[in-house]
Tab-separated table of C-alpha atoms in Angstrom:
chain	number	residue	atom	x	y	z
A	207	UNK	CA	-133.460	-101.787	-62.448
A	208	UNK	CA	-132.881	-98.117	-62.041
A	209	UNK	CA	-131.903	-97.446	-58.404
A	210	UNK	CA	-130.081	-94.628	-56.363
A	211	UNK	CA	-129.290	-95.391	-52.418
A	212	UNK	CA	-127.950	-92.812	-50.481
A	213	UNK	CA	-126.341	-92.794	-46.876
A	214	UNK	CA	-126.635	-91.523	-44.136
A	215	UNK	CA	-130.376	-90.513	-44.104
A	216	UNK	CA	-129.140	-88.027	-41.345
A	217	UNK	CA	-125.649	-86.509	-40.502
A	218	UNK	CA	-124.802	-84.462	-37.728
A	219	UNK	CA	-121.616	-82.564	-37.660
A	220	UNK	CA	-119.671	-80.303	-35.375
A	221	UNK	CA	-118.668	-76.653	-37.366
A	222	UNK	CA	-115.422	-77.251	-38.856
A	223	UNK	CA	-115.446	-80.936	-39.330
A	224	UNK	CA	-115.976	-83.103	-42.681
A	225	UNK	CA	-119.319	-84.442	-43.876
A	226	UNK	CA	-119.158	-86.913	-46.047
A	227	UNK	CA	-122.186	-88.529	-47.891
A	228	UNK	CA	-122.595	-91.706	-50.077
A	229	UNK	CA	-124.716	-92.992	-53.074
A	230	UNK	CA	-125.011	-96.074	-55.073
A	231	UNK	CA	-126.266	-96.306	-58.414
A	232	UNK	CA	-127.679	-99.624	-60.175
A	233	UNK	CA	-127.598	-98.822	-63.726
A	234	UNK	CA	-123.713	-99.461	-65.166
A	235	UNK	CA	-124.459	-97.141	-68.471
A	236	UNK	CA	-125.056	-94.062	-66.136
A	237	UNK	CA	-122.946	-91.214	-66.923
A	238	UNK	CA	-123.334	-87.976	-65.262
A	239	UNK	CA	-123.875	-87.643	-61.120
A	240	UNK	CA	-125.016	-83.981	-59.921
A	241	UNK	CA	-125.691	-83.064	-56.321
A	242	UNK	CA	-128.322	-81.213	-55.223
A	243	UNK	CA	-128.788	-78.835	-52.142
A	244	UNK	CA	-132.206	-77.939	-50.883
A	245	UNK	CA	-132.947	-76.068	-48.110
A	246	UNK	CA	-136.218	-75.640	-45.969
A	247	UNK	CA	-139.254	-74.548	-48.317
A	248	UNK	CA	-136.803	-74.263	-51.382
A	249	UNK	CA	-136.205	-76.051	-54.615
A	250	UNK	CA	-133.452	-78.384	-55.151
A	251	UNK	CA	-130.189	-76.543	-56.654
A	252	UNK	CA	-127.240	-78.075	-58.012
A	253	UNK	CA	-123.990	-77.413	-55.778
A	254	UNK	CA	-121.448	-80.148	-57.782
A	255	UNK	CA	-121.275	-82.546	-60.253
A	256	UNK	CA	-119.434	-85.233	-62.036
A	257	UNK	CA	-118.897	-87.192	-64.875
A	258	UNK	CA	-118.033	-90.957	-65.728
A	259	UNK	CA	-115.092	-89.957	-67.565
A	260	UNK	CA	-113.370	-88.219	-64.421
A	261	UNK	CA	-112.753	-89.925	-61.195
A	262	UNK	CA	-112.817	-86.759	-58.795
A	263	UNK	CA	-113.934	-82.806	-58.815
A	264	UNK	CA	-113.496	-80.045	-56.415
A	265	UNK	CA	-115.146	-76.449	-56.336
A	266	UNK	CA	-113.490	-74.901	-53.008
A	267	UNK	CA	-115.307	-76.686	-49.904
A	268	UNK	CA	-116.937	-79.242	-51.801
A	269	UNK	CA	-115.598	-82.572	-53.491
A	270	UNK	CA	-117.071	-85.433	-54.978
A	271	UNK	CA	-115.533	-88.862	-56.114
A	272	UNK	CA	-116.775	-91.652	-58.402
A	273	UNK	CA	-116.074	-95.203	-58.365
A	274	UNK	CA	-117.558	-97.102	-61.280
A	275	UNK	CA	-116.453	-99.912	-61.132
A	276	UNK	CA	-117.990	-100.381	-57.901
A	277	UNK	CA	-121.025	-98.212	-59.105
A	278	UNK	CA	-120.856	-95.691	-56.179
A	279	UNK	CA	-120.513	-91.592	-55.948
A	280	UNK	CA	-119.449	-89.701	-52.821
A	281	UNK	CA	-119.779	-86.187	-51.673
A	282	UNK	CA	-117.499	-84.740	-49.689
A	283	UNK	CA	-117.765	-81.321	-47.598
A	284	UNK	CA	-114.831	-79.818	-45.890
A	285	UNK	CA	-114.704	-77.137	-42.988
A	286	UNK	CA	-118.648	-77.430	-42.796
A	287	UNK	CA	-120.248	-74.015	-41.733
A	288	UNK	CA	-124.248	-73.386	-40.091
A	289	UNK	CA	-125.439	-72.732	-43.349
A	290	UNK	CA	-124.152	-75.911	-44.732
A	291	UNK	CA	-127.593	-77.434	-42.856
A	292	UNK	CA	-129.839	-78.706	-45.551
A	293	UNK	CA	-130.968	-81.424	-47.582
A	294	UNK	CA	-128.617	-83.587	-49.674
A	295	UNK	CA	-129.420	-85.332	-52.865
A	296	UNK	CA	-127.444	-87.609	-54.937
A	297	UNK	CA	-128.889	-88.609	-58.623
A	298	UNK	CA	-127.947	-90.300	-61.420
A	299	UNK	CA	-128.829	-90.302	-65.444
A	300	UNK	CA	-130.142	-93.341	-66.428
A	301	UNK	CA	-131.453	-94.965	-69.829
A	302	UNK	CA	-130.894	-94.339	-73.464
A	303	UNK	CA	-129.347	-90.944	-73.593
A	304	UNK	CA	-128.313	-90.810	-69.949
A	305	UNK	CA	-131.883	-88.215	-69.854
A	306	UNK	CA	-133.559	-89.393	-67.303
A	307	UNK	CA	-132.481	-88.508	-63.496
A	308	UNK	CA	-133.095	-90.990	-60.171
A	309	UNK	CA	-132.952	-88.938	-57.412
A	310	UNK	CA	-131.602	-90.917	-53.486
A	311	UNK	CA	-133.703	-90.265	-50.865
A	312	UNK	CA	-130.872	-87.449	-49.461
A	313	UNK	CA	-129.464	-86.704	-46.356
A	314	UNK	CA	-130.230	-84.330	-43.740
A	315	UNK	CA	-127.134	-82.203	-42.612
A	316	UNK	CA	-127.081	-80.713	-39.607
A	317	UNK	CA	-123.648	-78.201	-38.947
A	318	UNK	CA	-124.093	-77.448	-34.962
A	319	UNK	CA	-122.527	-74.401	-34.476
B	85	UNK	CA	-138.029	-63.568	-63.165
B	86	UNK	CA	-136.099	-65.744	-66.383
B	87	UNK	CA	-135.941	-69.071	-63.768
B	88	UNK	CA	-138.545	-71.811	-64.273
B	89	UNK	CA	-142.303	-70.718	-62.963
B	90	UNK	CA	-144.825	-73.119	-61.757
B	91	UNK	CA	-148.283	-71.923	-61.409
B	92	UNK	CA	-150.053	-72.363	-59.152
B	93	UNK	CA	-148.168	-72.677	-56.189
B	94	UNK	CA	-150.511	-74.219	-53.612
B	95	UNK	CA	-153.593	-76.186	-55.066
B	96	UNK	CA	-155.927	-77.757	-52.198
B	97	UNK	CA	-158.672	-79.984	-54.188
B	98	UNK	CA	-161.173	-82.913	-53.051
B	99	UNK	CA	-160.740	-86.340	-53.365
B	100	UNK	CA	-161.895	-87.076	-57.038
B	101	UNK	CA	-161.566	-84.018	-58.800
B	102	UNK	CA	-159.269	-82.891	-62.057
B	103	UNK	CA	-156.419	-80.509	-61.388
B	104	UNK	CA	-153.960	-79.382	-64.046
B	105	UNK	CA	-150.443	-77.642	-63.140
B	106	UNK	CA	-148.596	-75.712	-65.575
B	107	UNK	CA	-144.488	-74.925	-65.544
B	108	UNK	CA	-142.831	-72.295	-67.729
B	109	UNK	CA	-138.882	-73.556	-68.281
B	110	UNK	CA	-136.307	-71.249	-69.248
B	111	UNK	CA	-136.769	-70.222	-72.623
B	112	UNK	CA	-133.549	-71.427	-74.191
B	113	UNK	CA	-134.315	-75.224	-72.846
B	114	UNK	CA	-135.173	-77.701	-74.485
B	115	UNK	CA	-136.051	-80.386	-72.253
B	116	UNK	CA	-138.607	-80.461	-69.531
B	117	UNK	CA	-138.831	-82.763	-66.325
B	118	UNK	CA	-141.476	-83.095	-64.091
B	119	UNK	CA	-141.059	-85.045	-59.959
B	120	UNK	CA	-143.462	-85.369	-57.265
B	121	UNK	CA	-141.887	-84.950	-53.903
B	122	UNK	CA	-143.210	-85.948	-50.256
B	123	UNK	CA	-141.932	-85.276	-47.044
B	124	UNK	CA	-138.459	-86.355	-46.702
B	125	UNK	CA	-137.757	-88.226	-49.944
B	126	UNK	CA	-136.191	-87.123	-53.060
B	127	UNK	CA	-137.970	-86.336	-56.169
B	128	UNK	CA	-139.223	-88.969	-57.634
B	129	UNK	CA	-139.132	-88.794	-61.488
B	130	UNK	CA	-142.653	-88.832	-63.244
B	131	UNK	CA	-141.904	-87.850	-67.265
B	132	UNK	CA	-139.698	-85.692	-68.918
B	133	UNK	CA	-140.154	-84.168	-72.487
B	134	UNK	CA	-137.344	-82.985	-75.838
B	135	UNK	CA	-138.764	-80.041	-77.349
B	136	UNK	CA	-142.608	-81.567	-77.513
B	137	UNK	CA	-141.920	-85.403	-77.836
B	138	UNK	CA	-142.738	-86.941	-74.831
B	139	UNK	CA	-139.706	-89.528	-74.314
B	140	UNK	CA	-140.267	-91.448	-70.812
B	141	UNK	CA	-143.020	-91.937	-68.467
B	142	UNK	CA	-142.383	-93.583	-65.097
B	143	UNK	CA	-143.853	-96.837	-65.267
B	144	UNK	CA	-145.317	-96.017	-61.575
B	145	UNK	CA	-147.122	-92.970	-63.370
B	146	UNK	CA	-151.089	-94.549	-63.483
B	147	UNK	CA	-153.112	-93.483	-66.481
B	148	UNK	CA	-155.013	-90.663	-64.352
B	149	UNK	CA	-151.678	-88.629	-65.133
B	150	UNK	CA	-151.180	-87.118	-68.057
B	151	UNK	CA	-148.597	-84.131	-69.114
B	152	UNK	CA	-148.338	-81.883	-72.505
B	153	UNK	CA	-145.710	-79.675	-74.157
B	154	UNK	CA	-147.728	-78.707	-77.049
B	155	UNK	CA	-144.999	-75.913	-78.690
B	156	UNK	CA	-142.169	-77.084	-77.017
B	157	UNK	CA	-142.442	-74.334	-74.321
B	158	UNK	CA	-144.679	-74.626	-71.410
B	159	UNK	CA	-145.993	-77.958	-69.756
B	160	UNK	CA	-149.084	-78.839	-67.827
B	161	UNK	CA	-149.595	-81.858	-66.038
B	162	UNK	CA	-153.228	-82.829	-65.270
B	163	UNK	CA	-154.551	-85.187	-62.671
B	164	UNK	CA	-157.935	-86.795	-62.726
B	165	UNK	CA	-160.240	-88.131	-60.146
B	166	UNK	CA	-157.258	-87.245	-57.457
B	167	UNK	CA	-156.591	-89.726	-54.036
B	168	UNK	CA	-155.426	-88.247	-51.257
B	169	UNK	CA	-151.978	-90.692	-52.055
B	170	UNK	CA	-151.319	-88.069	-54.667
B	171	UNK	CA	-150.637	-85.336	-52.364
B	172	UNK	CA	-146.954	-84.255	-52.946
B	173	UNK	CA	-144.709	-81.155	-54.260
B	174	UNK	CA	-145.309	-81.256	-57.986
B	175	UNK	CA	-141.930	-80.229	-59.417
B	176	UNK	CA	-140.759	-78.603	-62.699
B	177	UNK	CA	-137.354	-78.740	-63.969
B	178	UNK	CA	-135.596	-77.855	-67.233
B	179	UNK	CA	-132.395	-77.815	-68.686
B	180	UNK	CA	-130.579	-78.305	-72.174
B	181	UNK	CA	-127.878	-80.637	-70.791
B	182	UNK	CA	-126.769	-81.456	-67.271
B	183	UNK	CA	-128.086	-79.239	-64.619
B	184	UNK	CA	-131.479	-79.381	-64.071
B	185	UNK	CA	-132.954	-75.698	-63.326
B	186	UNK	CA	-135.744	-76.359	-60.930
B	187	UNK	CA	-139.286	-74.545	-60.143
B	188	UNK	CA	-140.592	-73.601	-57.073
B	189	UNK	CA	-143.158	-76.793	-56.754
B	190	UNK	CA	-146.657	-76.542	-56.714
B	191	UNK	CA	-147.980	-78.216	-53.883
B	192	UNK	CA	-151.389	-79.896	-54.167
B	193	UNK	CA	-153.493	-81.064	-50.741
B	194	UNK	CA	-156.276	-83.946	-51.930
B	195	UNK	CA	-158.908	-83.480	-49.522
């Protein structure tokens, strides 16, 4: 089946520390893994994201890694900031093509100042 | 505004009746996605479109959804004889490959 799972469902965080979030993916033809931000009342927007042919990308404050072997993607924030709190999702292409995108169920950050 | 537009924004309806939600991409892109969101989930994928073809419905999509991209531009997707279950952010996204470029939702209240 087509599945994304994503952990934590929350994350609390002091400013300054590491936040680190993890997904799972069911489908082994899956390809391409972006992250998406959204914050209160606005639409999802792409922050990072990676490709089965590379094992790990950065872009300043914000890493991700892939596994696929053991069919799981992590996202990785350093030196978290306030406005770092927001929604987290994971997704994954799935199906002929690698078109179609399951979404995890995301995380909720929170960066206590 | 050259982002993706979804029109309208806020639909309140009752139980039962037909709405229809349309979503302008960005002009350059050629395929089209369209997620229903609830409170504290992720979207959840309902059909996306290549130019006009149609290419994948969700298979937890019932037959009172339907969605069109007649020219290959702008979508609607129409709901008949709406349930109060179907209350949600209706989301539009488009893209030509990788990123998706996401509307503002339209959120419909079934009554």
């Amino acid at each position: 089946g087509e599945n994304v799972e994503q952990h934590p469902s929350t994350l609390s965080v002091q400013e300054g520390d590491s936040a680190v979030i993890k997904c799972t993916y069911s489908d082994s033809a899956s390809n391409y893994f972006p992250w998406y931000k959204q914050e209160l009342g606005k639409r999802p927007q792409l922050i990072i994201d990676i490709r089965s042919n590379v094992g790990e990308k950065k872009d300043q404050r914000i890493a991700v890694t892939l596994n696929k072997t053991a069919k799981h993607f992590s996202l990785h924030i350093t030196e978290t900031q306030p406005e770092d709190s927001a929604v987290y999702f994971c997704a994954a292409s799935v199906g002929t093509g690698g078109f179609k995108t399951i979404f995890g169920a995301g995380t909720r950050l929170f960066v206590k100042a | 505004d050259t982002g993706v537009s979804q029109n309208p924004r806020h639909k309140i309806t009752k139980r039962g009746q037909n709405v229809t939600f349309r979503c302008d991409p960005i002009s350059e892109h050629n395929r089209l996605y369209w997620y229903r969101q609830t409170l504290g989930q992720g979207p959840e994928f309902l059909t996306y479109f290549q130019n006009e073809a149609q290419l994948e419905k969700s298979r937890l999509l019932s037959d009172r959804f339907s969605a069109e991209r007649p020219k290959g531009s702008f979508s609607t997707l129409e709901i008949q004889r709406t349930e109060q279950g179907d209350s949600a952010m209706y989301l539009c996204a488009s893209t030509t490959e990788g990123e998706q470029y996401f509307g503002p939702g339209t959120r419909l209240t079934v009554t």
